[in-house]
């Protein structure tokens, strides 16, 4: 496994890879969800590049970038046994050289849901992901369904900017009790960790309603709200039942829909989603 930091070293490493290359972009502090993306890349491509970069431009002013968990040695020890070819760990100065002023922005898809709660977040994500695509030149790039809007926005960007690659969205990896894996779960204390299953419970209750024949989106949103409000440690930020492609809120569920939510457990903000239909 080659571990490279500078751009020239990455380019040399990339040139040594022949055949199909898969990219797994991460912000590190890897968990089983990231490793499942790596495994899928390994199964579908000849080589895999993993990037580890805590991207400052996708954090809001009220989101503590300096507290984001980091442990490079642990990350590398998790990647080595998987046979990853290259790990790129660029510095912020490489990704954002002095005088930086170039941004990639997807429009309507970034306005609702996470985009409404975290202004500027997706501009940071699409900019860094475009730069990672340029630098690593992958044939396929792997993202988790847990960040459903991020996946949709990156897919849109890849089409709109004619990136010659396939964006692959992989299923959410969950703990045994249903909690979606996330680097942020580490912030939860014992009581919050127990209460955090409420996201999965709320999504499951809404899905049961849908599978029982309910198509009124307001009733589906109300069911998620009811389950979340019954958990004293949870503070709901939003629930949504939206069109899968446009992410616009639905009145009636007809085709594919995205159920999603953001919930605070103490100071920790968690998101999760299910796809219906
Ligand atoms: O999902 C993440 O970890 C990040 O948003 C990504 C895609 C690596 C961009 O920084």
PDB file of C-alpha atoms in Angstrom, residues 24 26 28-41 74-75 77-79 81-82 142-146 170-176 179-185:
ATOM      1  CA  UNK A  24     -13.141   5.835  -2.125  1.00  0.00           C
ATOM      2  CA  UNK A  26     -13.169   9.704   2.960  1.00  0.00           C
ATOM      3  CA  UNK A  28     -10.840   9.353   7.760  1.00  0.00           C
ATOM      4  CA  UNK A  29     -11.742   7.912  11.153  1.00  0.00           C
ATOM      5  CA  UNK A  30     -12.802   4.892   9.156  1.00  0.00           C
ATOM      6  CA  UNK A  31     -15.528   2.484  10.181  1.00  0.00           C
ATOM      7  CA  UNK A  32     -17.141  -0.585   8.663  1.00  0.00           C
ATOM      8  CA  UNK A  33     -19.224   1.629   6.331  1.00  0.00           C
ATOM      9  CA  UNK A  34     -16.062   2.989   4.661  1.00  0.00           C
ATOM     10  CA  UNK A  35     -14.531  -0.481   4.540  1.00  0.00           C
ATOM     11  CA  UNK A  36     -17.609  -1.816   2.743  1.00  0.00           C
ATOM     12  CA  UNK A  37     -17.060   0.869   0.042  1.00  0.00           C
ATOM     13  CA  UNK A  38     -13.426  -0.242  -0.259  1.00  0.00           C
ATOM     14  CA  UNK A  39     -14.488  -3.892  -0.578  1.00  0.00           C
ATOM     15  CA  UNK A  40     -16.973  -3.010  -3.308  1.00  0.00           C
ATOM     16  CA  UNK A  41     -14.298  -1.076  -5.184  1.00  0.00           C
ATOM     17  CA  UNK A  74      -5.613   3.405  12.840  1.00  0.00           C
ATOM     18  CA  UNK A  75      -7.106   4.204   9.407  1.00  0.00           C
ATOM     19  CA  UNK A  77      -4.046  -0.318   9.735  1.00  0.00           C
ATOM     20  CA  UNK A  78      -7.675  -0.919   8.701  1.00  0.00           C
ATOM     21  CA  UNK A  79      -6.903  -0.353   5.002  1.00  0.00           C
ATOM     22  CA  UNK A  81      -5.392  -5.897   5.076  1.00  0.00           C
ATOM     23  CA  UNK A  82      -7.924  -4.956   2.374  1.00  0.00           C
ATOM     24  CA  UNK A 142     -17.848   4.998  -4.238  1.00  0.00           C
ATOM     25  CA  UNK A 143     -20.143   6.835  -1.812  1.00  0.00           C
ATOM     26  CA  UNK A 144     -22.522   5.682   0.939  1.00  0.00           C
ATOM     27  CA  UNK A 145     -26.320   5.866   0.711  1.00  0.00           C
ATOM     28  CA  UNK A 146     -26.304   7.163   4.291  1.00  0.00           C
ATOM     29  CA  UNK A 170     -23.474   1.623  -1.722  1.00  0.00           C
ATOM     30  CA  UNK A 171     -26.000   0.562   0.959  1.00  0.00           C
ATOM     31  CA  UNK A 172     -25.832   2.047   4.462  1.00  0.00           C
ATOM     32  CA  UNK A 173     -23.908  -0.121   6.932  1.00  0.00           C
ATOM     33  CA  UNK A 174     -25.717  -0.433  10.271  1.00  0.00           C
ATOM     34  CA  UNK A 175     -24.908  -1.545  13.800  1.00  0.00           C
ATOM     35  CA  UNK A 176     -26.835  -4.613  15.046  1.00  0.00           C
ATOM     36  CA  UNK A 179     -27.955   2.724  14.014  1.00  0.00           C
ATOM     37  CA  UNK A 180     -26.287   3.834  10.770  1.00  0.00           C
ATOM     38  CA  UNK A 181     -22.500   3.781  11.095  1.00  0.00           C
ATOM     39  CA  UNK A 182     -20.935   7.238  11.223  1.00  0.00           C
ATOM     40  CA  UNK A 183     -17.679   8.734  12.495  1.00  0.00           C
ATOM     41  CA  UNK A 184     -19.883  11.066  14.558  1.00  0.00           C
ATOM     42  CA  UNK A 185     -21.339   8.161  16.621  1.00  0.00           C
TER      43      UNK A 185
END
